[in-house]
Short mmCIF file of C-alpha atoms in Angstrom, two decimals:
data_model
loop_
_atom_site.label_atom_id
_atom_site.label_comp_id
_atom_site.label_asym_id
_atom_site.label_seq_id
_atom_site.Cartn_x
_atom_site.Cartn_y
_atom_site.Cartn_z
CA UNK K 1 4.13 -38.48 26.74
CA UNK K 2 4.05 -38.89 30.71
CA UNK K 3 7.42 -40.73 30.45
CA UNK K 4 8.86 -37.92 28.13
CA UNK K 5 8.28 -35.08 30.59
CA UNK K 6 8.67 -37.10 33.71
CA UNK K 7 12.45 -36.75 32.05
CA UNK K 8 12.08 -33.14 32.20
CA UNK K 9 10.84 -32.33 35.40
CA UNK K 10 14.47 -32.20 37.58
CA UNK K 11 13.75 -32.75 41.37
CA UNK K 12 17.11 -31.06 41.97
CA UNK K 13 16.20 -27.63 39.35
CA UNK K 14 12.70 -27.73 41.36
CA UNK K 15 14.28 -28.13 44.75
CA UNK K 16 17.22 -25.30 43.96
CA UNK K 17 14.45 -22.76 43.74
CA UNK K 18 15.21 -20.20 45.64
CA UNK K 19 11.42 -20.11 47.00
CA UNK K 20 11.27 -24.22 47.29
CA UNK K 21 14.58 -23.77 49.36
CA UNK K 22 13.03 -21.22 51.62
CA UNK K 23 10.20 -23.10 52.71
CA UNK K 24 11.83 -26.61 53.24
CA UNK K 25 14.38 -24.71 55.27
CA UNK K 26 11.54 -22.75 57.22
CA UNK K 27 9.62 -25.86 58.00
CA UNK K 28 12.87 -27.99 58.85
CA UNK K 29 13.71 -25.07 61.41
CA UNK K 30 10.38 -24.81 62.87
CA UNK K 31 9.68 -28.70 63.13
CA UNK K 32 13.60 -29.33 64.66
CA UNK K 33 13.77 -32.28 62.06
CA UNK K 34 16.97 -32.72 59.56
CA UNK K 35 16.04 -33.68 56.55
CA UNK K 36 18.00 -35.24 52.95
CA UNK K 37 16.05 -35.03 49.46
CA UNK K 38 17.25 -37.64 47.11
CA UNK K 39 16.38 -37.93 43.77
CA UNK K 40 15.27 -41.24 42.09
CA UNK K 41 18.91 -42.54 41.65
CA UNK K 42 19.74 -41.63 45.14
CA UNK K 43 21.58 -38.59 44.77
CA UNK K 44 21.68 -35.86 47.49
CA UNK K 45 19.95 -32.87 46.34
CA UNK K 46 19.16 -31.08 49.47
CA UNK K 47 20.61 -31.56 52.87
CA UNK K 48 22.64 -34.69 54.00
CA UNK K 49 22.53 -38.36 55.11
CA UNK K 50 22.00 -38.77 58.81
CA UNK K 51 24.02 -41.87 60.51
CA UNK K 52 20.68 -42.02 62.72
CA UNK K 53 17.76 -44.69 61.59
CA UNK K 54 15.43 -42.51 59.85
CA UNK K 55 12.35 -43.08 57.67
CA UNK K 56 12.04 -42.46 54.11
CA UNK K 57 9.18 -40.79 52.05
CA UNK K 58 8.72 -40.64 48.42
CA UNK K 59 8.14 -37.84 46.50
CA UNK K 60 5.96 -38.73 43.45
CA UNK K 61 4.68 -37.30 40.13
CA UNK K 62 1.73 -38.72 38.90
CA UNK K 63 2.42 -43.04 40.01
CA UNK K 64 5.78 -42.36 39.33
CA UNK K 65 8.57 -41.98 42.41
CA UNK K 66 10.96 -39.21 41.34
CA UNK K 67 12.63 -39.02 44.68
CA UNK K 68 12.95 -39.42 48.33
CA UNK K 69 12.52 -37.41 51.66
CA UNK K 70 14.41 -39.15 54.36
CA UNK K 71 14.06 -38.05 58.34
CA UNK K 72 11.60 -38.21 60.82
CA UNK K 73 8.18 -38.76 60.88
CA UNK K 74 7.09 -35.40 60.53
CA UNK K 75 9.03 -35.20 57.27
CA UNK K 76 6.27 -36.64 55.39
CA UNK K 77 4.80 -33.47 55.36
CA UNK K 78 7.59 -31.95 53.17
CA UNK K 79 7.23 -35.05 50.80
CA UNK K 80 3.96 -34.16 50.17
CA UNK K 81 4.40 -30.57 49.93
CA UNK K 82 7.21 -31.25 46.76
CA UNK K 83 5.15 -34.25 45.70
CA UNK K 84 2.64 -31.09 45.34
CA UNK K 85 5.23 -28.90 43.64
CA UNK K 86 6.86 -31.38 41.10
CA UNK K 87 3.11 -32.20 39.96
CA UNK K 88 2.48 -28.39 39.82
CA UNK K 89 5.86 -27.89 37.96
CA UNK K 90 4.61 -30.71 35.63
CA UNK K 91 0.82 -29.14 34.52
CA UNK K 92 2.85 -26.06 33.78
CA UNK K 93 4.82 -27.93 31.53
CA UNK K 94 2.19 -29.82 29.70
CA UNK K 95 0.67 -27.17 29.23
CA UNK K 96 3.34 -25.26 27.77
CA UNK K 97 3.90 -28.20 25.38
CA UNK K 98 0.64 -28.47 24.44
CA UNK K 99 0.53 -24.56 23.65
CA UNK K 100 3.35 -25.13 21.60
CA UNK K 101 2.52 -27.91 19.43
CA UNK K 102 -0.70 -26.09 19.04
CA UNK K 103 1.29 -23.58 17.66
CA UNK K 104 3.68 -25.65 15.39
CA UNK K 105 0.00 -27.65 13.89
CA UNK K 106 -1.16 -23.96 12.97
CA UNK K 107 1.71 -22.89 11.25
CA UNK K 108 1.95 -26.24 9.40
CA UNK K 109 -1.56 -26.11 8.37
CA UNK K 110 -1.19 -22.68 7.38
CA UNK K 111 1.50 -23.33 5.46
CA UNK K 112 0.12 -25.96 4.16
CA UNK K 113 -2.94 -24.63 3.32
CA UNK K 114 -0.89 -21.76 1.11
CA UNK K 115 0.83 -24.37 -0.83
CA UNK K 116 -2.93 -26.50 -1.62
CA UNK K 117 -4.42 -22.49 -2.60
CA UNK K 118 -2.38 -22.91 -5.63
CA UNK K 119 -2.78 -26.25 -6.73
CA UNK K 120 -5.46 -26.44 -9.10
CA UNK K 121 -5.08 -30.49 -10.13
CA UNK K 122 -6.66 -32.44 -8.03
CA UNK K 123 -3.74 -35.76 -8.68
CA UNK K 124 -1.37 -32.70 -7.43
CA UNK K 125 -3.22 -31.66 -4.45
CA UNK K 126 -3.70 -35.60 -3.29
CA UNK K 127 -0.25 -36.19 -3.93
CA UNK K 128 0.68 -32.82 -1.63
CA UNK K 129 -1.50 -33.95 0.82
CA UNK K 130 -0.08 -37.52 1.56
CA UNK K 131 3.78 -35.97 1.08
CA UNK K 132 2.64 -33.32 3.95
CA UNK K 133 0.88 -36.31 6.00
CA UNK K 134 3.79 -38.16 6.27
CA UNK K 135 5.89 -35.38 7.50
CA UNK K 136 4.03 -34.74 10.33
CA UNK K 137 2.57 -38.18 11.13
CA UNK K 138 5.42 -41.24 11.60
CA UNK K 139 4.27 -43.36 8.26
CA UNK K 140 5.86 -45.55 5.63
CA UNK K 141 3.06 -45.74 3.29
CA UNK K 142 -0.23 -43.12 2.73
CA UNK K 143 -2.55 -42.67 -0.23
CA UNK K 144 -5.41 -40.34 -1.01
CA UNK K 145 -8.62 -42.71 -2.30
CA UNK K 146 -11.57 -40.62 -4.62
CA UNK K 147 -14.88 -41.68 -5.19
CA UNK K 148 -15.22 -42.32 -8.86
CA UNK K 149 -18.79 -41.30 -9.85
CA UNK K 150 -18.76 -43.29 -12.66
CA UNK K 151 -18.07 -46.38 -11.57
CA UNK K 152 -18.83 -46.64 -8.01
CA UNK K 153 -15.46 -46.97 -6.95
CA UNK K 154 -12.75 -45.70 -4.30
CA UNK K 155 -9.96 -45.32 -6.72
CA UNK K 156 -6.31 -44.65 -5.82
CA UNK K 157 -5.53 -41.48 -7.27
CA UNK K 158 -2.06 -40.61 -5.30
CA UNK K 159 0.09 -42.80 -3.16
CA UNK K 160 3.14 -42.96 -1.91
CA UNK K 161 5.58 -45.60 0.21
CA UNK K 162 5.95 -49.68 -0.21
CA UNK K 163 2.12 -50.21 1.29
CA UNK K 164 0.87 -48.51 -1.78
CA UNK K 165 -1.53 -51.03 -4.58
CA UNK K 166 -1.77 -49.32 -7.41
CA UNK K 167 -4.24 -51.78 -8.02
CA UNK K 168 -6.83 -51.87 -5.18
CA UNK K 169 -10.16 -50.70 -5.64
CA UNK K 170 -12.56 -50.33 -3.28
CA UNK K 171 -16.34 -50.09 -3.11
CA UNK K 172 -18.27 -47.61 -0.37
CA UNK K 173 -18.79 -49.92 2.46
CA UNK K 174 -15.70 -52.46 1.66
CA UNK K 175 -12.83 -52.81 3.51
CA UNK K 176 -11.56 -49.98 6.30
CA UNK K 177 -10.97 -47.67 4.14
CA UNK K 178 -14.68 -48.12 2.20
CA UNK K 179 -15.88 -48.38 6.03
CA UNK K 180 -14.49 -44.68 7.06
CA UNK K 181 -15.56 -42.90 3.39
CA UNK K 182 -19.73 -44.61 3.93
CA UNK K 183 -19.08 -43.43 7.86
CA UNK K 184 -17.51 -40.35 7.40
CA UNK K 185 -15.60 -40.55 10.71
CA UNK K 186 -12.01 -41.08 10.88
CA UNK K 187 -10.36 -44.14 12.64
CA UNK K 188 -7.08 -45.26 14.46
CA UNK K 189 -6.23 -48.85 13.84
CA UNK K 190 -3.24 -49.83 16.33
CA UNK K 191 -3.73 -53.79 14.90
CA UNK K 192 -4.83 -53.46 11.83
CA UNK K 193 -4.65 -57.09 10.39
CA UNK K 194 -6.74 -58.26 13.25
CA UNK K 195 -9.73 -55.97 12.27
CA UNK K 196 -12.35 -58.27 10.15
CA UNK K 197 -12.27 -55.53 7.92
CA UNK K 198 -8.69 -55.81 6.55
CA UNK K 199 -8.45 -56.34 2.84
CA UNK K 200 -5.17 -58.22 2.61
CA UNK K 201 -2.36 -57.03 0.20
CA UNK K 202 1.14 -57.97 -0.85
CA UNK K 203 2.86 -55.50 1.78
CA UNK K 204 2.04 -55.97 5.41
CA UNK K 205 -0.14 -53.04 7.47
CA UNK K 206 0.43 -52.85 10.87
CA UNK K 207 -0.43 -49.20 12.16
CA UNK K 208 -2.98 -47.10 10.14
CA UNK K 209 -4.99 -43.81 10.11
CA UNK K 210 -7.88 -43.60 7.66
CA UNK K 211 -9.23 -40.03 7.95
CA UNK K 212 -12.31 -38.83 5.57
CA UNK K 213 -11.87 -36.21 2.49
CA UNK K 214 -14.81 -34.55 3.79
CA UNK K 215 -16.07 -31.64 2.59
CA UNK K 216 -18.75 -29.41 4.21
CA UNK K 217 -21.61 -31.63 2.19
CA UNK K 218 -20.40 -34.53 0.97
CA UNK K 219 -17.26 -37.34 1.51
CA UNK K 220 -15.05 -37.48 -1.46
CA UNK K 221 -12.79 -40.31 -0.57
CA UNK K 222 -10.05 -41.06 2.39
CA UNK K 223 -6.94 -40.55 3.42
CA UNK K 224 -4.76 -43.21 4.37
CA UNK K 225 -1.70 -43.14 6.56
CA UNK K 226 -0.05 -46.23 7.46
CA UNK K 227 3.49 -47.99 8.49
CA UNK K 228 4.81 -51.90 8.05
CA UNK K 229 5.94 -51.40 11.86
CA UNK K 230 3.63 -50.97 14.70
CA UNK K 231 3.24 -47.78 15.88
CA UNK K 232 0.96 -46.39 18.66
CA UNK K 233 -0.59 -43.69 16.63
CA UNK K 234 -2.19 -41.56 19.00
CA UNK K 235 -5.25 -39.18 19.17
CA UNK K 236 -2.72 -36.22 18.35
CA UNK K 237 -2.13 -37.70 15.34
CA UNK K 238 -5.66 -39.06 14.17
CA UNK K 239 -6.44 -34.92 14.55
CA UNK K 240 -3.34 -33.92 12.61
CA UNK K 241 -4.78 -36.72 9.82
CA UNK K 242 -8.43 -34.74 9.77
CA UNK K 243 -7.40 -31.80 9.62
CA UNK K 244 -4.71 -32.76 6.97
CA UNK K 245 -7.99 -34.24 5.20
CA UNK K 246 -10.17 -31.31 5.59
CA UNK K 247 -7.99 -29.08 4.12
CA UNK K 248 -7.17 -31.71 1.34
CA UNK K 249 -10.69 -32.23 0.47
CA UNK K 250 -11.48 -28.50 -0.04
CA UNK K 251 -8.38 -28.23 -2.02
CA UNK K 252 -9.30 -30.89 -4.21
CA UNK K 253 -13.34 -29.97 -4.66
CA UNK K 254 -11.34 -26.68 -6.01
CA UNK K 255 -9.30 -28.19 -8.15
CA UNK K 256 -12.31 -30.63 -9.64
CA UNK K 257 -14.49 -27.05 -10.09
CA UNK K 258 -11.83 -25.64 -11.93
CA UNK K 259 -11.36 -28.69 -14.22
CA UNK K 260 -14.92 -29.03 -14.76
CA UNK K 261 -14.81 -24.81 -15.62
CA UNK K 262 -11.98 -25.82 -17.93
CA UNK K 263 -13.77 -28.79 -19.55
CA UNK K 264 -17.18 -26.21 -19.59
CA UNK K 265 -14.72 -23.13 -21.25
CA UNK K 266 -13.73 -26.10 -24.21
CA UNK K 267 -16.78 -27.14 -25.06
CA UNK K 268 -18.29 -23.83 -25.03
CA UNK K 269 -15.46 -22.67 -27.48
CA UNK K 270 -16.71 -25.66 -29.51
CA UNK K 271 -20.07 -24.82 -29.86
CA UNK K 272 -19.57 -21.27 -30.08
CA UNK K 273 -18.21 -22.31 -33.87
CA UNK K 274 -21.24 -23.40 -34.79
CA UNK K 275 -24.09 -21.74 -31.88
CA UNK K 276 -24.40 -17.86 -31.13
CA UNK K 277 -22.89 -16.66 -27.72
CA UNK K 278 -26.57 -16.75 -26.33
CA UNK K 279 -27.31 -19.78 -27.36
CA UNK K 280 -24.68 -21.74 -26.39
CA UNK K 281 -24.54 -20.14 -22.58
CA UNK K 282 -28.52 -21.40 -22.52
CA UNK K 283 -27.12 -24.75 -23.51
CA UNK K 284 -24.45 -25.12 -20.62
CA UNK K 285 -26.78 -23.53 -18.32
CA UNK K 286 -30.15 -25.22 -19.39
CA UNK K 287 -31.50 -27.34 -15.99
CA UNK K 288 -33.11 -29.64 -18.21
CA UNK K 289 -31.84 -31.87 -20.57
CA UNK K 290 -30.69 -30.55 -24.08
CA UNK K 291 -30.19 -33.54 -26.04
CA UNK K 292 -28.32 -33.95 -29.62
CA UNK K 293 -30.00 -37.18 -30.13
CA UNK K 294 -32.16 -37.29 -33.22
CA UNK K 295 -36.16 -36.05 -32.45
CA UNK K 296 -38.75 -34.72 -34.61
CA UNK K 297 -39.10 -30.90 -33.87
CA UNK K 298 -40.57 -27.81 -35.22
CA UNK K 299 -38.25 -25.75 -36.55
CA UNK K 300 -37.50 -22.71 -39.12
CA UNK K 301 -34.24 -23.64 -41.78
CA UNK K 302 -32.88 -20.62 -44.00
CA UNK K 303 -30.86 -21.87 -46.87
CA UNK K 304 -28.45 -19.19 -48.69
CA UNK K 305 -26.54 -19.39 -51.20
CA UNK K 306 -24.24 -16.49 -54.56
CA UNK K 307 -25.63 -15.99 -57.34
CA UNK K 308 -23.28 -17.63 -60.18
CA UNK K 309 -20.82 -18.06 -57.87
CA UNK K 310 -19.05 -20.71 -59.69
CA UNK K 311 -18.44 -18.37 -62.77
CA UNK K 312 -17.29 -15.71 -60.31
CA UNK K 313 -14.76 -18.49 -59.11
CA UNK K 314 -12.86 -18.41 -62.34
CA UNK K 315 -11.94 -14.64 -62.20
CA UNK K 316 -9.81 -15.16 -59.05
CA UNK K 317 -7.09 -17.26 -57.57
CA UNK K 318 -8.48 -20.26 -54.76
CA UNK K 319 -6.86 -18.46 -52.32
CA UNK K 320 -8.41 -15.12 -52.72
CA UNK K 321 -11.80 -17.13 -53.23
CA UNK K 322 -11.22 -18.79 -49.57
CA UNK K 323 -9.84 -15.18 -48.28
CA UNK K 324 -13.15 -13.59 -49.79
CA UNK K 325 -15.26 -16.24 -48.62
CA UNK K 326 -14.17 -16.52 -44.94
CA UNK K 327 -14.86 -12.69 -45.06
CA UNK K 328 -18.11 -13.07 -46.14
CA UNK K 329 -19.28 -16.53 -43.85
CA UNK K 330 -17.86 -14.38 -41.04
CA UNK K 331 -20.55 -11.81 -41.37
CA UNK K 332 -23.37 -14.02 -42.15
CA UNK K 333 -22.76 -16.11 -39.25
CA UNK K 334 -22.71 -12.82 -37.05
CA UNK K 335 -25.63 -11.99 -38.40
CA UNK K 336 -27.41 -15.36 -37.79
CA UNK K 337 -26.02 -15.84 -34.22
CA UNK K 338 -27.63 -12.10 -33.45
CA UNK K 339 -30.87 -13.74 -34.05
CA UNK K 340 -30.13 -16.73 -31.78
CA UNK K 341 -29.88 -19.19 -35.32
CA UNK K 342 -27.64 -21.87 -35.14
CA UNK K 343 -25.20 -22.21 -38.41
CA UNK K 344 -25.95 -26.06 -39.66
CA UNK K 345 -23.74 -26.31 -42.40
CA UNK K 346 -21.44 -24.50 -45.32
CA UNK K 347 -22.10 -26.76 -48.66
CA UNK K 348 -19.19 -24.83 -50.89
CA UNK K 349 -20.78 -20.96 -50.73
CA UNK K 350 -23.81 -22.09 -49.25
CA UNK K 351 -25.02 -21.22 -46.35
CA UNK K 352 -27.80 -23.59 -43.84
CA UNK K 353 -28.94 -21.97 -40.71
CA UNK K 354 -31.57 -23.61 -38.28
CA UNK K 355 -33.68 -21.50 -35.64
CA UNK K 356 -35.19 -23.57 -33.21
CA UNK K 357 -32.89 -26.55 -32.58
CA UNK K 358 -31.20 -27.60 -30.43
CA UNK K 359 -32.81 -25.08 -28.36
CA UNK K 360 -36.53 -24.08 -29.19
CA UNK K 361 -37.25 -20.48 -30.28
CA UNK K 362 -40.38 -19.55 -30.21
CA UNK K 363 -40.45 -16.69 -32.62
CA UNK K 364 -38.33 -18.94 -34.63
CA UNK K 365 -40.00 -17.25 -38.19
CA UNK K 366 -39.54 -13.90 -37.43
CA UNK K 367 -35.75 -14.55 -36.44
CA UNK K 368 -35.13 -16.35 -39.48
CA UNK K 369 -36.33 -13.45 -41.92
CA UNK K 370 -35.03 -10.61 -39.82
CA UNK K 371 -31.83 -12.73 -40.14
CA UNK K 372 -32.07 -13.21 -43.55
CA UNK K 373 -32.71 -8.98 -44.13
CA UNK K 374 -30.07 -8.57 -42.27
CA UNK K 375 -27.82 -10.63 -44.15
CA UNK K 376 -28.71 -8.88 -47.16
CA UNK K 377 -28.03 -5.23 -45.99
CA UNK K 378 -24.53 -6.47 -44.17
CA UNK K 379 -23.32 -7.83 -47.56
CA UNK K 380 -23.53 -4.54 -48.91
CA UNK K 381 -21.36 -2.69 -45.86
CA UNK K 382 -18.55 -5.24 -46.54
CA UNK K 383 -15.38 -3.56 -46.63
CA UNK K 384 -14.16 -5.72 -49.67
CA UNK K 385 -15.04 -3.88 -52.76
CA UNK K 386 -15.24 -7.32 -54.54
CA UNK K 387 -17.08 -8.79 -52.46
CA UNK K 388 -20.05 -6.39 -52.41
CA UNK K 389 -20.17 -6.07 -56.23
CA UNK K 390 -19.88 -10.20 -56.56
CA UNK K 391 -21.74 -11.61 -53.75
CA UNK K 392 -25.24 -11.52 -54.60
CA UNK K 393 -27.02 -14.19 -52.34
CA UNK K 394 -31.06 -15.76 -52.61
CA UNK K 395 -32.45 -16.85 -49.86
CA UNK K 396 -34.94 -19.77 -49.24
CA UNK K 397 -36.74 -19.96 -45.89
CA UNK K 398 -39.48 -22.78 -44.86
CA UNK K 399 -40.10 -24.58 -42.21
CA UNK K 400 -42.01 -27.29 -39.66
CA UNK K 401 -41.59 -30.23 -38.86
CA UNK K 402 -38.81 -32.00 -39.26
CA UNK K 403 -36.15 -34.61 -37.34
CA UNK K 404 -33.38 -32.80 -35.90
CA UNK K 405 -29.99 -34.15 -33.80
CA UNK K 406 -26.74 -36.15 -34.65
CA UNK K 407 -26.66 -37.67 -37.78
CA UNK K 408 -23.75 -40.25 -39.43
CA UNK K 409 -21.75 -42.72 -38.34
CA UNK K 410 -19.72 -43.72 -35.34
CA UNK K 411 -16.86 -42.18 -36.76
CA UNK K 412 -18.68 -38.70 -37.71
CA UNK K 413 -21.35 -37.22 -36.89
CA UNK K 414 -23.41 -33.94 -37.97
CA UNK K 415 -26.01 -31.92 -36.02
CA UNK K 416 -28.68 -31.62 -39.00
CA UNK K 417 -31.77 -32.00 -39.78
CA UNK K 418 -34.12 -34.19 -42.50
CA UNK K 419 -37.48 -33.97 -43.61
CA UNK K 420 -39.31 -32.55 -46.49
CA UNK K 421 -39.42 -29.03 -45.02
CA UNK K 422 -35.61 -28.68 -44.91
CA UNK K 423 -36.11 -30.07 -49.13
CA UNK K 424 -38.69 -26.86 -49.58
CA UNK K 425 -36.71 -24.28 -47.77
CA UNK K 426 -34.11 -25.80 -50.12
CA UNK K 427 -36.04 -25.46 -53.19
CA UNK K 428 -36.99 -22.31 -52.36
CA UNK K 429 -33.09 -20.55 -51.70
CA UNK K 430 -32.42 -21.85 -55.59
CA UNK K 431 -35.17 -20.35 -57.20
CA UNK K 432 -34.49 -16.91 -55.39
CA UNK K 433 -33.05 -14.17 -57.59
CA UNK K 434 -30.20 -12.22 -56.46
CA UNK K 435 -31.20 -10.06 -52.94
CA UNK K 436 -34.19 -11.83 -52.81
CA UNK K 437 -35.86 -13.70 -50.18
CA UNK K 438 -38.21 -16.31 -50.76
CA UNK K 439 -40.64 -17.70 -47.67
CA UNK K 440 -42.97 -20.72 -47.81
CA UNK K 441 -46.79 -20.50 -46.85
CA UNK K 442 -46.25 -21.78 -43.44
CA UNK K 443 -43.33 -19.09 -43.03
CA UNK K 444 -45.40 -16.23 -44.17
CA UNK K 445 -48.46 -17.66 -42.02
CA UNK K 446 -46.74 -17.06 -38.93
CA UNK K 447 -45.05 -13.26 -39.66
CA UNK K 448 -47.75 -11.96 -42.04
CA UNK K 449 -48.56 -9.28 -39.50
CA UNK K 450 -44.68 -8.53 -39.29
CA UNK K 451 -43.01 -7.82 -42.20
CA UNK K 452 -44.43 -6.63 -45.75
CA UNK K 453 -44.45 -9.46 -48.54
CA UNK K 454 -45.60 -9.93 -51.89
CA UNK K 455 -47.30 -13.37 -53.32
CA UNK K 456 -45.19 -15.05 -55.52
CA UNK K 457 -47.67 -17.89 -56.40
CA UNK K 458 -47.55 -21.62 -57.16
CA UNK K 459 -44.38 -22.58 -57.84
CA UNK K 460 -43.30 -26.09 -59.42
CA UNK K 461 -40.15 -27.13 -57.68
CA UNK K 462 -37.64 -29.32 -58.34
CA UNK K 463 -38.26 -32.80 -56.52
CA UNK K 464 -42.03 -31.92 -55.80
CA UNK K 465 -44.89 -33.16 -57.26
CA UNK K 466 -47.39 -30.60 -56.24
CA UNK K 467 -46.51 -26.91 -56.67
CA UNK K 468 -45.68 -24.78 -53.78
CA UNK K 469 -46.65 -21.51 -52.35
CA UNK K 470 -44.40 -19.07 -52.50
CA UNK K 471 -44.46 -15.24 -50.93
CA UNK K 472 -41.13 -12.56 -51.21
CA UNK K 473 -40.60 -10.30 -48.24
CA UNK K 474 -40.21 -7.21 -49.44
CA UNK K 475 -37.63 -5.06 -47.32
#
């Protein structure tokens, strides 16, 4: 840097001011002593050479001569006033160029910053971020390194240039690069291969940057600049590389968020096929743990099913049947999401709905019959004509405890539940007339004070055998 502007700052330019002039001709009349300024090659810039033995003074700029006062004794006084100058002349300069490249890192950032605001994959925004690196910092090789949660790992996730390993892996605390991610501060290595901490590879490393992706919490992973050739990488450039880093590391948190929301917005359309809205916004946003795995819990299970609907079947065409009966399941499963119920199966026209699982309700018997009311009234606003006359639905509601969570085989699985409750509330849907509902003890127990019901009695049911209470809600 010295060197460069040393080549800028022109003894004869500073000399030819008109000011300079004035006062190296003022002091040369006053003193009575000729003077000759020569720059560092020996060329005359100001006055001429005397014949007479004279001595010679250097004019400096910083340790470095950049001309010559030659005269009397007294000249040394002038030497030292443009030795004063030329070093003036150079701050100004500096600091001009430092203004400047202040300038130029802003605008680059900024722009830079515009072009990561957009990027919303995170492989994209590390990839951006090394292209960008290596256009403002002199590099033949540069990769982005993230922290794979899963496995512990600084994994290459962009890369660019002959230096780059697809292959390495890193651990926290490994190599430079694991070095700067467990420090969190950013290093210049000038010699890298004789650093202890040099992981060898197939391409040689000579110059390198490692700079954090730090957000304002956490590190993420590291940036890596590097070049085959030594270079002299300088503190300019270690800031360019952190800043270059910052901005990468916010850019890629973003993207990461916005994946995750992505990844959040599937599985939420997912469950919302089988959950209510509620429920399934509870689920993603439960703090604790909502697990699928099989556990005994107490639930309520409506079971639901048309009245003769097979003969029914055989006055229409299958694909008015499936037209009539996506109609119909689309209303009953509004109804039972209203009520927080999640929808466990459809077996042909039937119709199994859990309330309690996999998130606990606990009002879970009351939901289930208002549900089941509810179902019976909407069948009977239908729009379709046939379906209202046709679809005549008992419904069987029981409950305790039973195991609920994933259930099958590696291949498939289904979110149900076993247990002899689920067989009652079964037994209980196919012994219901038309528009009626039909509650075990347990059930009517627990809503007795809520709703209006009538005792039904023992009942013998199939695949039971004791008899079972039974009680009607009358609505």
């Amino acid at each position: 840097m010295m060197k460069n502007l040393v080549n800028q700052i022109s003894l004869k330019r500073l000399v030819d001011k008109k000011e300079v002039t004035a006062i190296i001709n003022d002091i040369s009349d006053v003193m009575k002593m000729p003077l000759c300024i020569q720059d560092a090659e020996g060329r005359v810039v100001l006055g001429h050479v005397s014949n007479d033995s004279l001595n010679t003074y250097p004019i400096k700029l910083g340790e470095q001569v950049i001309g010559w006062i030659i005269g009397l004794e007294n000249t040394a006084i002038v030497a030292s006033l443009i030795t004063y100058l030329a070093n003036q002349e150079f701050e100004k300069k500096t600091l001009a160029r430092e203004t400047l490249d202040r300038y130029k890192e802003i605008n680059l950032l900024y722009n830079i910053s515009g072009k990561l605001s957009i990027c919303l994959d995170f492989n994209a925004v590390a990839k951006l971020v090394i292209d960008e690196a290596t256009k403002l910092i002199q590099a033949d090789s540069a990769s982005a390194m993230l922290l794979d949660e899963k496995t512990g790992n600084l994994e290459i996730i962009a890369a660019l240039g002959k230096a780059h390993d697809p292959q390495l892996i890193l651990r926290p605390g490994v190599g430079i690069a694991g070095s700067v991610f467990q420090t969190g501060r950013a290093e210049i290595l000038n010699d890298v291969e004789s650093d202890p901490r040099f992981v060898l590879s197939a391409n040689p490393i000579r110059s390198l940057i490692c700079a954090p992706l730090k957000t304002q919490n956490v590190v993420m992973g590291v940036l890596n600049i590097s070049s085959g050739e030594p270079i002299n990488y300088t503190a300019q450039d270690l800031k360019l590389a952190i800043a270059l880093a910052s901005q990468g590391a916010s850019a890629i948190e973003n993207a990461l968020l916005h994946a995750d929301k992505l990844r959040q917005e599937r599985i939420k359309s997912n469950l919302e096929r089988y959950l209510s809205t509620q429920l399934v916004e509870a689920i993603l946003e439960a703090k604790e743990d909502i697990s699928l795995a099989p556990a005994k819990r107490d639930i309520t299970l409506l079971f639901s099913d048309i009245r003769d609907f097979t003969t029914k079947c055989e006055e229409l065409a299958p694909e008015a049947i499936v037209e009539y009966l996506n109609e119909y399941f689309t209303h009953m499963v509004e109804v039972i999401f209203s009520r927080g119920g999640t929808v466990n199966k459809f077996v042909g026209d039937m119709i199994v709905a859990m309330f309690g699982a996999p998130s606990r309700l606990v009002d879970s018997e009351k939901r289930a019959i208002e549900t089941a009311i509810e179902m019976q009234k909407r069948i009977k606003t239908i729009s379709v004509p046939w379906i209202r006359k046709n679809f005549i639905t008992g419904i069987g509601i029981g409950g305790g405890e039973v195991v609920v969570g994933n259930v099958g085989s590696p291949q498939h699985m289904d979110y149900t539940a076993i247990g002899d409750k689920v067989n009652i509330a079964s037994r209980l849907q196919s012994i219901a007339k038309g528009e009626q509902i039909l509650v075990s003890r347990k059930i009517y127990e627990a809503t007795q004070n809520l709703f209006e019901f009538k005792e039904v009695g023992l009942v013998q049911v199939k695949g039971k055998k004791k008899p079972i209470e039974v009680f009607e809600v009358i609505y």
